CSV table of C-alpha atoms and ligand atoms in Angstrom, one decimal:
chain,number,residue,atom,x,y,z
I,1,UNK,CA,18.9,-26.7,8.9
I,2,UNK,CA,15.3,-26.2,10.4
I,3,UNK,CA,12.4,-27.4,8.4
I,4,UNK,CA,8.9,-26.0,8.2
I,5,UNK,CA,5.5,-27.5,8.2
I,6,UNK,CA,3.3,-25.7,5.4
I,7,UNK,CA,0.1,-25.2,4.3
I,8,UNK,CA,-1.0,-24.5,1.0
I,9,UNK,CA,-4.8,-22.7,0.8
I,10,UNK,CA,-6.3,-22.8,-2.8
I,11,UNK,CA,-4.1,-26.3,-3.3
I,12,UNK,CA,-5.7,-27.0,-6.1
I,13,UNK,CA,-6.3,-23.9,-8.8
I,14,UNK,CA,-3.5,-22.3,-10.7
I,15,UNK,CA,-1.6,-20.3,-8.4
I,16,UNK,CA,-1.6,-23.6,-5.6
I,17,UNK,CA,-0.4,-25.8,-8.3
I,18,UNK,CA,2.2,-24.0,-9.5
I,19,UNK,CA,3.3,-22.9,-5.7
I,20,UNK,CA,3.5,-26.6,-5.5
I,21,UNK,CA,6.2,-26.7,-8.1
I,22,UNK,CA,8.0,-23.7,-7.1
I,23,UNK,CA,9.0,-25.2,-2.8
I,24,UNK,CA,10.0,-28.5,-5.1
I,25,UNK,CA,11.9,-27.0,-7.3
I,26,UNK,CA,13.8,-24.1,-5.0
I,27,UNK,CA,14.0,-26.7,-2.9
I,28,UNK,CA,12.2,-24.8,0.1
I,29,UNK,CA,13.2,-26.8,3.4
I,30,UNK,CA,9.5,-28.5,3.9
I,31,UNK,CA,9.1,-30.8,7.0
I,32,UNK,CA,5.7,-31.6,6.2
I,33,UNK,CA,3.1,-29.9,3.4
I,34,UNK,CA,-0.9,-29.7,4.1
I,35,UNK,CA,-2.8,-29.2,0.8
I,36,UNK,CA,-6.2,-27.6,1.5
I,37,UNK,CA,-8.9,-27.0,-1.0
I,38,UNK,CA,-12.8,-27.1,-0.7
I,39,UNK,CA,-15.0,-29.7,0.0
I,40,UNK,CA,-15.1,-30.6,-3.6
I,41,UNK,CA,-11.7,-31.5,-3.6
I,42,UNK,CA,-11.3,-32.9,-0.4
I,43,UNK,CA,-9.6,-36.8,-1.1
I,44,UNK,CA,-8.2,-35.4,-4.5
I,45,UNK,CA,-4.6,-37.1,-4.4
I,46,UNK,CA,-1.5,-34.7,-5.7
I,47,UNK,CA,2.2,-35.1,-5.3
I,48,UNK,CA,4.6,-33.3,-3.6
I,49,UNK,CA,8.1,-34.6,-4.6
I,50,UNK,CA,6.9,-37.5,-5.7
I,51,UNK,CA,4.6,-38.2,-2.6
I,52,UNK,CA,1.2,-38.5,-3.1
I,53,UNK,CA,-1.1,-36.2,-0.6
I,54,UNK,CA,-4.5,-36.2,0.5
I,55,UNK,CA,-6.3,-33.0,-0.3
I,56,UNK,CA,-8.0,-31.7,3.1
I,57,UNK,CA,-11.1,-29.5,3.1
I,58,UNK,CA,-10.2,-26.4,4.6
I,59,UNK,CA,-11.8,-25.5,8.0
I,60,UNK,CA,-10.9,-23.4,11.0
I,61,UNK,CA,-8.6,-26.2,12.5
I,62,UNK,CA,-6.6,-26.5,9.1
I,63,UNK,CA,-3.5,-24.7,11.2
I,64,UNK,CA,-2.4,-26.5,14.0
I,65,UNK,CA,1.1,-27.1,14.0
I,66,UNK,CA,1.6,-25.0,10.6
I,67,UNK,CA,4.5,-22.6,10.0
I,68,UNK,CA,3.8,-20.8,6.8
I,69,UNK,CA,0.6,-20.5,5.6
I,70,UNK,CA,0.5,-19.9,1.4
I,71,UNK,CA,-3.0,-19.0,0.4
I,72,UNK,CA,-4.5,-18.7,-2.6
I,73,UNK,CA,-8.0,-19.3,-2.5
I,74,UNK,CA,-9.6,-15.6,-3.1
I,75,UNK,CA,-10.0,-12.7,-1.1
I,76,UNK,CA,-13.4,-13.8,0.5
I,77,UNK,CA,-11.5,-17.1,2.2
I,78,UNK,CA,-8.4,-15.4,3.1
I,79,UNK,CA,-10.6,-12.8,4.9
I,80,UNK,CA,-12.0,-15.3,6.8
I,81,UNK,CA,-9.5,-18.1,7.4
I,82,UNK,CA,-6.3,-16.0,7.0
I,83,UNK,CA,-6.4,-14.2,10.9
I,84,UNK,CA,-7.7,-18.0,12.0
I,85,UNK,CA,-4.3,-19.4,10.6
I,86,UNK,CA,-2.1,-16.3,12.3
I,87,UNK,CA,-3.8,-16.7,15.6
I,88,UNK,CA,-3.0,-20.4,15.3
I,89,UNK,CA,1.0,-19.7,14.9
I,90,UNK,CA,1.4,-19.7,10.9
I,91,UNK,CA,2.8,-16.4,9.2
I,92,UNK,CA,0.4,-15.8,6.5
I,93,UNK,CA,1.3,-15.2,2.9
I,94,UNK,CA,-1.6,-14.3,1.1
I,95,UNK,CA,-1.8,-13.9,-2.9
I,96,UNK,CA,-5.5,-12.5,-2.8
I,97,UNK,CA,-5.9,-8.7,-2.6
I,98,UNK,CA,-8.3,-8.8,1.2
I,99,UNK,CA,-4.9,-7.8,3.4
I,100,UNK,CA,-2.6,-5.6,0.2
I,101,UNK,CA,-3.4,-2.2,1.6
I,102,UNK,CA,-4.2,-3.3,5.4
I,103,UNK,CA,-1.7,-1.0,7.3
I,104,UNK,CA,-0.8,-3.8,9.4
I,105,UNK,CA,0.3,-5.7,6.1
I,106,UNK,CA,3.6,-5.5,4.4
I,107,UNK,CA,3.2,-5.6,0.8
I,108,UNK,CA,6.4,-7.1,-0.1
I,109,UNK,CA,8.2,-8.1,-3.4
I,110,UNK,CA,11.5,-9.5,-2.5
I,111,UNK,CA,13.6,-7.7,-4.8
I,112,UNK,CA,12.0,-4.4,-3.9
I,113,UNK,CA,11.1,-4.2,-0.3
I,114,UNK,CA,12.8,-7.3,1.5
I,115,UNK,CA,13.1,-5.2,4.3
I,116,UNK,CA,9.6,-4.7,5.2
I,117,UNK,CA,8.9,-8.3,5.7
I,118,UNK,CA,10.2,-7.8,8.8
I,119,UNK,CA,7.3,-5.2,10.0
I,120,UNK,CA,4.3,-8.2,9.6
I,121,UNK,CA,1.9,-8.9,12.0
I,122,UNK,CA,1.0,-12.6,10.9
I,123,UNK,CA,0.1,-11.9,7.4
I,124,UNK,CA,2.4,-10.7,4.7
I,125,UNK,CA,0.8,-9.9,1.3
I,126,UNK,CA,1.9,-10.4,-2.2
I,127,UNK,CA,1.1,-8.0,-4.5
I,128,UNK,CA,-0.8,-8.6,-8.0
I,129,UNK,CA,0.6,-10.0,-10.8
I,130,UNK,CA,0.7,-7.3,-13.4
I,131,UNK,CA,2.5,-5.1,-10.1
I,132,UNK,CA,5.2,-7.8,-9.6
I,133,UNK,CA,6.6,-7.6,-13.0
I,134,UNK,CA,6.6,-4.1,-13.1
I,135,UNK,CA,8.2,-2.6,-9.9
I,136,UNK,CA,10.8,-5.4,-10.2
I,137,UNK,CA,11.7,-3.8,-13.6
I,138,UNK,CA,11.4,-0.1,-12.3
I,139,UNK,CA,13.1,-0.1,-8.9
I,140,UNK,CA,16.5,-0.3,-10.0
I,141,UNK,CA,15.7,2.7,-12.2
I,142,UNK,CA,13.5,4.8,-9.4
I,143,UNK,CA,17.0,4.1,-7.5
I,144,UNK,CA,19.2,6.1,-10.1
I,145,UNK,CA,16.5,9.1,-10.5
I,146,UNK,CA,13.1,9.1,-8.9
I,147,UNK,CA,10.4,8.1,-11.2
I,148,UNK,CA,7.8,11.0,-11.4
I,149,UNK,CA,4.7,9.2,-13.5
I,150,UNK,CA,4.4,6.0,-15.0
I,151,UNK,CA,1.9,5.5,-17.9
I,152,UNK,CA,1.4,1.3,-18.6
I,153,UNK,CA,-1.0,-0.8,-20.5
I,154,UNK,CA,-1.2,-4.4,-19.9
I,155,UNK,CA,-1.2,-7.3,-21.9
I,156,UNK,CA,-2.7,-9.6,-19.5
I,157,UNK,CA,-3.1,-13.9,-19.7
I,158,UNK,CA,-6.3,-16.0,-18.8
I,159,UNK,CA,-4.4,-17.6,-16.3
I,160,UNK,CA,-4.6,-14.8,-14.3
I,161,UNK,CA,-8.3,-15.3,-13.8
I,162,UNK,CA,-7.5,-19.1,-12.8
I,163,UNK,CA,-8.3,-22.6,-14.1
I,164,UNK,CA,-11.7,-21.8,-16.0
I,165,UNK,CA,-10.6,-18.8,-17.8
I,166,UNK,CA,-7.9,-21.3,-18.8
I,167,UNK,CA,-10.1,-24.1,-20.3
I,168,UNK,CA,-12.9,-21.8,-21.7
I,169,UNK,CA,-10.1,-19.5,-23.6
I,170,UNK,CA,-9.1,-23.4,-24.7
I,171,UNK,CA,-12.9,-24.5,-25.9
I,172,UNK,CA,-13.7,-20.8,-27.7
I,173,UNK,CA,-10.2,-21.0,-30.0
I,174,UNK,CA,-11.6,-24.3,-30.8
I,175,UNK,CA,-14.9,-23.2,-31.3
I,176,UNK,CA,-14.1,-20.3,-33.6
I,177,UNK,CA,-12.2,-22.1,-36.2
I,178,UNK,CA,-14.8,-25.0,-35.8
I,179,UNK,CA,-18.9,-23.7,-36.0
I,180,UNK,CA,-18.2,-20.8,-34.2
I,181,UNK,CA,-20.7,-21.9,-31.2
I,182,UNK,CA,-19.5,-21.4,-27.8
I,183,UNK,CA,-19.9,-20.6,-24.0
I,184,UNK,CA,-19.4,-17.6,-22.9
I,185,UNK,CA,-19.3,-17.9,-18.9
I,186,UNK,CA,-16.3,-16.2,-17.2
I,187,UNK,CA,-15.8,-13.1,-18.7
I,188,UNK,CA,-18.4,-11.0,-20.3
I,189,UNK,CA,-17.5,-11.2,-23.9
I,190,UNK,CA,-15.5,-14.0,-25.7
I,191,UNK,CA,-12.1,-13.8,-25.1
I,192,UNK,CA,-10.8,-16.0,-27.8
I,193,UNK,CA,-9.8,-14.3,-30.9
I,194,UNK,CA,-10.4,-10.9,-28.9
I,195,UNK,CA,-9.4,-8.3,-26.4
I,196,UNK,CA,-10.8,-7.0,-23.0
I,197,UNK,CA,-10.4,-3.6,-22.0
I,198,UNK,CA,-11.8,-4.9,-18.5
I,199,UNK,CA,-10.1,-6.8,-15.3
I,200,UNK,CA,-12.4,-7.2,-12.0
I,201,UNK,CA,-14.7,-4.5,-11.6
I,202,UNK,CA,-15.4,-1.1,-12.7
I,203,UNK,CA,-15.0,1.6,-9.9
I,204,UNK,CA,-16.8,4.9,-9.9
I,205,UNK,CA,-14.0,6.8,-11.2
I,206,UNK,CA,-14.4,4.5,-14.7
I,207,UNK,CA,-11.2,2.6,-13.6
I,208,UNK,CA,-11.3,-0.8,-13.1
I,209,UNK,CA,-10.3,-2.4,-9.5
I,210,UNK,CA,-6.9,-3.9,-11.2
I,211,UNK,CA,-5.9,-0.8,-12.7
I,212,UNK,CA,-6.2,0.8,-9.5
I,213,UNK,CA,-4.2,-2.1,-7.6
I,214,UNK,CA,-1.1,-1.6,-10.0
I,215,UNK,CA,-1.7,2.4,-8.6
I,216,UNK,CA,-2.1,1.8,-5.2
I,217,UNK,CA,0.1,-1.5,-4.7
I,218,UNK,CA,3.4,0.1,-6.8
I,219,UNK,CA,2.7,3.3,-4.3
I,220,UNK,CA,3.3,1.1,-1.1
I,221,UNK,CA,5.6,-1.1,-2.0
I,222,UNK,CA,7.8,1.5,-3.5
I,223,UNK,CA,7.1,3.9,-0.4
I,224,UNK,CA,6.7,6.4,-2.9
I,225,UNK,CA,2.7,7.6,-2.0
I,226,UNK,CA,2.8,10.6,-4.2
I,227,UNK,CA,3.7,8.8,-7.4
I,228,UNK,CA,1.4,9.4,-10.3
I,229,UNK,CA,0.7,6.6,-12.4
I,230,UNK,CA,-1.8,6.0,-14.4
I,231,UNK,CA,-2.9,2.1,-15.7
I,232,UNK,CA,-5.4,0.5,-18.8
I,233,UNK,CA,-5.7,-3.0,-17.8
I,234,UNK,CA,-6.4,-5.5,-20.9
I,235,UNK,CA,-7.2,-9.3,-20.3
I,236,UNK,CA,-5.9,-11.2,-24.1
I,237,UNK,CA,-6.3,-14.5,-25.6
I,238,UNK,CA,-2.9,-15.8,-24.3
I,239,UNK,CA,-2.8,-18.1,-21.7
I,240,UNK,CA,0.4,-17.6,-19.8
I,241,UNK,CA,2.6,-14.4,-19.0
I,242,UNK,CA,1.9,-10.9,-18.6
I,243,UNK,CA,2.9,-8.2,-21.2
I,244,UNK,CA,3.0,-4.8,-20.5
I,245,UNK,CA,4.1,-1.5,-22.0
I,246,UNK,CA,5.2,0.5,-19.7
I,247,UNK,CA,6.2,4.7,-20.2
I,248,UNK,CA,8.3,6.1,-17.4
I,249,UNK,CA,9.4,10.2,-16.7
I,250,UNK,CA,12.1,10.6,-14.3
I,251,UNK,CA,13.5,13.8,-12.0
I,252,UNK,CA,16.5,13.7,-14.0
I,253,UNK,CA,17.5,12.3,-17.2
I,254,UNK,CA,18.6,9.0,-17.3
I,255,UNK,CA,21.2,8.4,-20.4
I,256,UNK,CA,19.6,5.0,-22.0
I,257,UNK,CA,22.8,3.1,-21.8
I,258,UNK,CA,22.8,3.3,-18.1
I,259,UNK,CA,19.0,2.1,-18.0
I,260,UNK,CA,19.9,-0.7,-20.2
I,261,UNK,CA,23.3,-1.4,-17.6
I,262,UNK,CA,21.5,-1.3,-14.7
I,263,UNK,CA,19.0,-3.5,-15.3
I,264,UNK,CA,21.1,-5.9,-17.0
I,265,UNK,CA,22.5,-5.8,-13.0
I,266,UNK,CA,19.3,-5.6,-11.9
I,267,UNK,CA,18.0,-8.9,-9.5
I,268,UNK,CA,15.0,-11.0,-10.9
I,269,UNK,CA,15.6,-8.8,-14.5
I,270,UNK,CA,16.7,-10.3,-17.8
I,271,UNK,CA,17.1,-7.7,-21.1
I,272,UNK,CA,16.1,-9.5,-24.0
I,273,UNK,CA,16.5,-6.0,-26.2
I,274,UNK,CA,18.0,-7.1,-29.9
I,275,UNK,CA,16.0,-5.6,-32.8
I,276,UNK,CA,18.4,-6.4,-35.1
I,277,UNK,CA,17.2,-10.1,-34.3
I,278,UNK,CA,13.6,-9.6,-33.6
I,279,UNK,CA,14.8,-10.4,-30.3
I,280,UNK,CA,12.5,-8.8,-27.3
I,281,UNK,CA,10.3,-10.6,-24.3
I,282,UNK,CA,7.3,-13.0,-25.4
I,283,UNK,CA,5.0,-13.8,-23.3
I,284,UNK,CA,5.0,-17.7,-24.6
I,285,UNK,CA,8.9,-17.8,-23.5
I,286,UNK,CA,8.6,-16.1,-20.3
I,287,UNK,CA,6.3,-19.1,-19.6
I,288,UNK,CA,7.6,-21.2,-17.2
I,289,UNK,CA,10.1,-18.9,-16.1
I,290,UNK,CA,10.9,-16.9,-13.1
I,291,UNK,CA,12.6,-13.5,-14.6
I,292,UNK,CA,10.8,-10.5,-15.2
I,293,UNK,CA,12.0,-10.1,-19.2
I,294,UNK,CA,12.6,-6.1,-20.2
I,295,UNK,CA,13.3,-5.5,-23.4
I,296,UNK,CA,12.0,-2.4,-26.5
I,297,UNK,CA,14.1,0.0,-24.3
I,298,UNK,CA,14.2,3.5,-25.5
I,299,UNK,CA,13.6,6.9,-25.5
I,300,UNK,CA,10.1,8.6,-25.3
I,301,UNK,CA,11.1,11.2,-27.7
I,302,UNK,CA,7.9,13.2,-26.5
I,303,UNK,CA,9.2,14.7,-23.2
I,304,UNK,CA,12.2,15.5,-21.4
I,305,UNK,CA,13.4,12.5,-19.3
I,306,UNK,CA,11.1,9.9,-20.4
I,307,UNK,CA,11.6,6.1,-21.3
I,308,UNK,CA,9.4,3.1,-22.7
I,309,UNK,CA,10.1,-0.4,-21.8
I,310,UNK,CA,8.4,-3.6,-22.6
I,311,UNK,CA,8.0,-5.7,-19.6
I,312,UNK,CA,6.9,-9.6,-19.8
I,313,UNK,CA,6.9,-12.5,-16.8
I,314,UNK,CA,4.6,-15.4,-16.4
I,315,UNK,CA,1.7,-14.2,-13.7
I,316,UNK,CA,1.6,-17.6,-12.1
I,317,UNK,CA,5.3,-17.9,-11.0
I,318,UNK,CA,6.8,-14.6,-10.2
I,319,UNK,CA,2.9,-12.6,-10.1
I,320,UNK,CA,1.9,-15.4,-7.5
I,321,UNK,CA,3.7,-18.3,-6.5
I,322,UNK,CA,7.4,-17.4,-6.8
I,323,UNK,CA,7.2,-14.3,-5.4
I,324,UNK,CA,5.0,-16.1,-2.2
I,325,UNK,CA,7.7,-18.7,-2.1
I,326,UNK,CA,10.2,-15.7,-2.1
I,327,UNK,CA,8.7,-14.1,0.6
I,328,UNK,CA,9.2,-17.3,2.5
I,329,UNK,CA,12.4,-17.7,1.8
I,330,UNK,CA,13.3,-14.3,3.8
I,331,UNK,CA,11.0,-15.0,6.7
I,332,UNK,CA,13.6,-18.2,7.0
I,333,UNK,CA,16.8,-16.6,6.2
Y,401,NAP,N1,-3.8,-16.6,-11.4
Y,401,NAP,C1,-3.0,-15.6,-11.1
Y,401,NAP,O1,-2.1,-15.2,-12.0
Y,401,NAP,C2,-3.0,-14.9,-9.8
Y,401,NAP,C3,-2.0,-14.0,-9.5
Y,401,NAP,C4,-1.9,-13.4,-8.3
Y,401,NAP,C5,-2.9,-13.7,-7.4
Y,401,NAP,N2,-3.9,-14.6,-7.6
Y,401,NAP,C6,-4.9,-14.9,-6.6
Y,401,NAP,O2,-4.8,-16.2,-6.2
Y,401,NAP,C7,-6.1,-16.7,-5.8
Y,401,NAP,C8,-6.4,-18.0,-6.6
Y,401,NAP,O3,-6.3,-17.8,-7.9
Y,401,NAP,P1,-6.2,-19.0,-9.0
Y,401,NAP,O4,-5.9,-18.3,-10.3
Y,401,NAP,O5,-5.3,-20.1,-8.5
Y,401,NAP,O6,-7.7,-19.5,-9.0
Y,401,NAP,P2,-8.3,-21.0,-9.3
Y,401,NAP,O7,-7.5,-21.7,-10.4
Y,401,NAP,O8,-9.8,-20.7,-9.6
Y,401,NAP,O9,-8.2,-21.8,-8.0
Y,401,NAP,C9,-9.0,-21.4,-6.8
Y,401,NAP,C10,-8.5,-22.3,-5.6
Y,401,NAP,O10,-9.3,-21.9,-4.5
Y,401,NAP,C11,-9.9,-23.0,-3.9
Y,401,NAP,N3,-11.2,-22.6,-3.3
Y,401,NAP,C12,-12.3,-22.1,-3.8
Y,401,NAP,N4,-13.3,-22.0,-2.9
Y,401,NAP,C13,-12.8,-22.5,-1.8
Y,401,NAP,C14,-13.4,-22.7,-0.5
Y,401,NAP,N5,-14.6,-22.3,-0.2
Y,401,NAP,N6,-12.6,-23.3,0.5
Y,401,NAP,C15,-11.3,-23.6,0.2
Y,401,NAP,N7,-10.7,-23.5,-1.0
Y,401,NAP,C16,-11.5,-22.9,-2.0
Y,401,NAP,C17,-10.2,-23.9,-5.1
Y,401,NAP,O11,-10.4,-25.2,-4.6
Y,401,NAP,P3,-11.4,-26.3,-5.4
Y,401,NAP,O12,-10.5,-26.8,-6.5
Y,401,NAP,O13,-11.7,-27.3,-4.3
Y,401,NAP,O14,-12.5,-25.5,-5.9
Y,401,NAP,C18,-8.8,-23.8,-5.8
Y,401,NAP,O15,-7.8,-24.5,-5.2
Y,401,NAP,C19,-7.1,-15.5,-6.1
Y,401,NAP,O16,-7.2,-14.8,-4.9
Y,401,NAP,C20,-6.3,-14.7,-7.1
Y,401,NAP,O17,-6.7,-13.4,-7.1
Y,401,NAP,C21,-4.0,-15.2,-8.8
């Protein structure tokens, strides 16, 4: 079996870490791993199946001899650095949004659009998170009757805004039930205790840039530009996993057993949908895991041919580094 040399960009934040995790644990056939941060990191020792690696500063010569490049380091470095490792000979897979809608770029979720991998120029994005989890839920039912409109809200973790979101949502929840004094630094209100109606920026048409990524990301990857869908993005004090609720109207009605059935079949899916049991996706059980967890399925009783589901998965492993590691997987296959 052929082995790969890989770099990982971003080595140490959340995504890098847990991308780490995920080529040990799928067992992704690694020659030899490069584990590139900034300069503050540079020397920083981490394991990789039990060998401990030198973090490297990232520069322009990061690349020689690399296969598969994994970055996750922000859109500003992947700009820069991502073409540098393509020109050098590494097929890109970047988990920032700089290349998503690049023409030259497939956006490509494994259990969606495998196919399109094939169509990459160097780099291959992965989509956002709160994307992921949601068109690995839908395609199987787009595939049965072409979904017309989606309506979602999301439910979305600190995680998702990376290691410092993490340990400030940490010192606030101890802050509030202690004196109540605390820094507020990476998002503009406290998040503890509280909800944002507010992920990356506001655009001019009042959106924010996320909602508009789960618009224009689910449009490409499900080659389906003149789907309407409409998003509410909402950051929560949880720390991993991404909720959502997610209202769907179809061409043609769909009879609810035959949702349920199909994505019982459905790859990457799991139904956890038992209200006699108060049984239905958590975001603190989806931690850890790599499913996309459906569950609250039923019928929007205000329209024709409509359904609701709740849709759960941890944004760190299947919204970054699984479906990266996934991605890698085909490119090897
Ligand atoms: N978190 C998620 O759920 C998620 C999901 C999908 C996509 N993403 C994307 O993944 C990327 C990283 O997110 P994260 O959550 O892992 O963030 P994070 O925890 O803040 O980690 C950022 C990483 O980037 C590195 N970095 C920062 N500046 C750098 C520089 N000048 N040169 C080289 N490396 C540099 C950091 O290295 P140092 O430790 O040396 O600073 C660290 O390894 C972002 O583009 C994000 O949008 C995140």
């Amino acid at each position: 079996m052929s082995e790969y040399n890989v770099a990982i960009v971003g080595a140490t934040g959340a995504v890098g870490e847990e991308m780490r995790r995920v080529l040990e644990q799928r067992d992704f056939p690694v020659k030899d791993i490069r584990l590139l941060a900034s300069e503050r990191s540079a020397g920083r020792r981490l394991t990789f199946k039990r060998v401990g690696i030198a973090v490297k500063e990232l520069t322009k010569d990061s690349f020689k001899g690399i296969d598969i490049a994994l970055f996750s380091a922000g859109g500003s470095i992947s700009k820069e650095f991502a073409p540098i490792a393509a020109e050098a000979g590494a097929v890109v897979i970047d988990n920032s949004s700089a290349f998503r809608m690049d023409k030259n770029a497939p956006l490509v979720v494994p259990e969606v659009n495998p196919e399109d991998v094939q169509e990459h120029n160097g780099i291959i994005a992965n989509p956002n998170c709160s994307t992921i989890q949601m068109v690995v839920a839908l395609k199987p039912i787009h595939d049965i009757s072409p979904i017309k409109r989606i309506v979602v809200s999301t439910y979305q973790a600190v995680s998702g805004t990376g290691k410092k979101a993490i340990d400030e949502l940490r010192e606030q929840s101890k802050a509030v039930v202690a004196d109540g004094r605390m820094n507020i630094e990476v998002y503009p209100h406290q998040i503890a205790f509280n909800l944002l109606p507010h992920i990356d920026v506001f655009l001019d048409n009042g959106y924010t840039k996320e909602e508009m990524k789960m618009v224009n990301e689910t449009r490409k990857i499900m080659h389906a530009p003149e789907m309407k869908i409409t998003a509410t993005c909402v950051r929560v004090p949880v720390f991993v996993s991404h909720s959502e609720a997610v209202n769907i109207e179809t061409e043609k009605k769909i009879p609810l057993s035959k949702v349920r059935e199909t994505l019982e079949k459905a790859p990457g899916v799991e139904v956890i949908d038992n209200l006699e049991e108060n049984l239905y996706p958590l975001p603190i059980e989806a931690e850890g895991q790599d499913e996309c967890y459906v569950g609250r399925i039923r019928e929007d009783e205000s329209i024709e041919n409509g359904i609701n589901l709740w849709v759960v998965s941890d944004n760190l492993r299947k919204g970054a580094a699984l479906n990266a590691v996934q991605i890698a997987e085909l490119l090897v296959s």
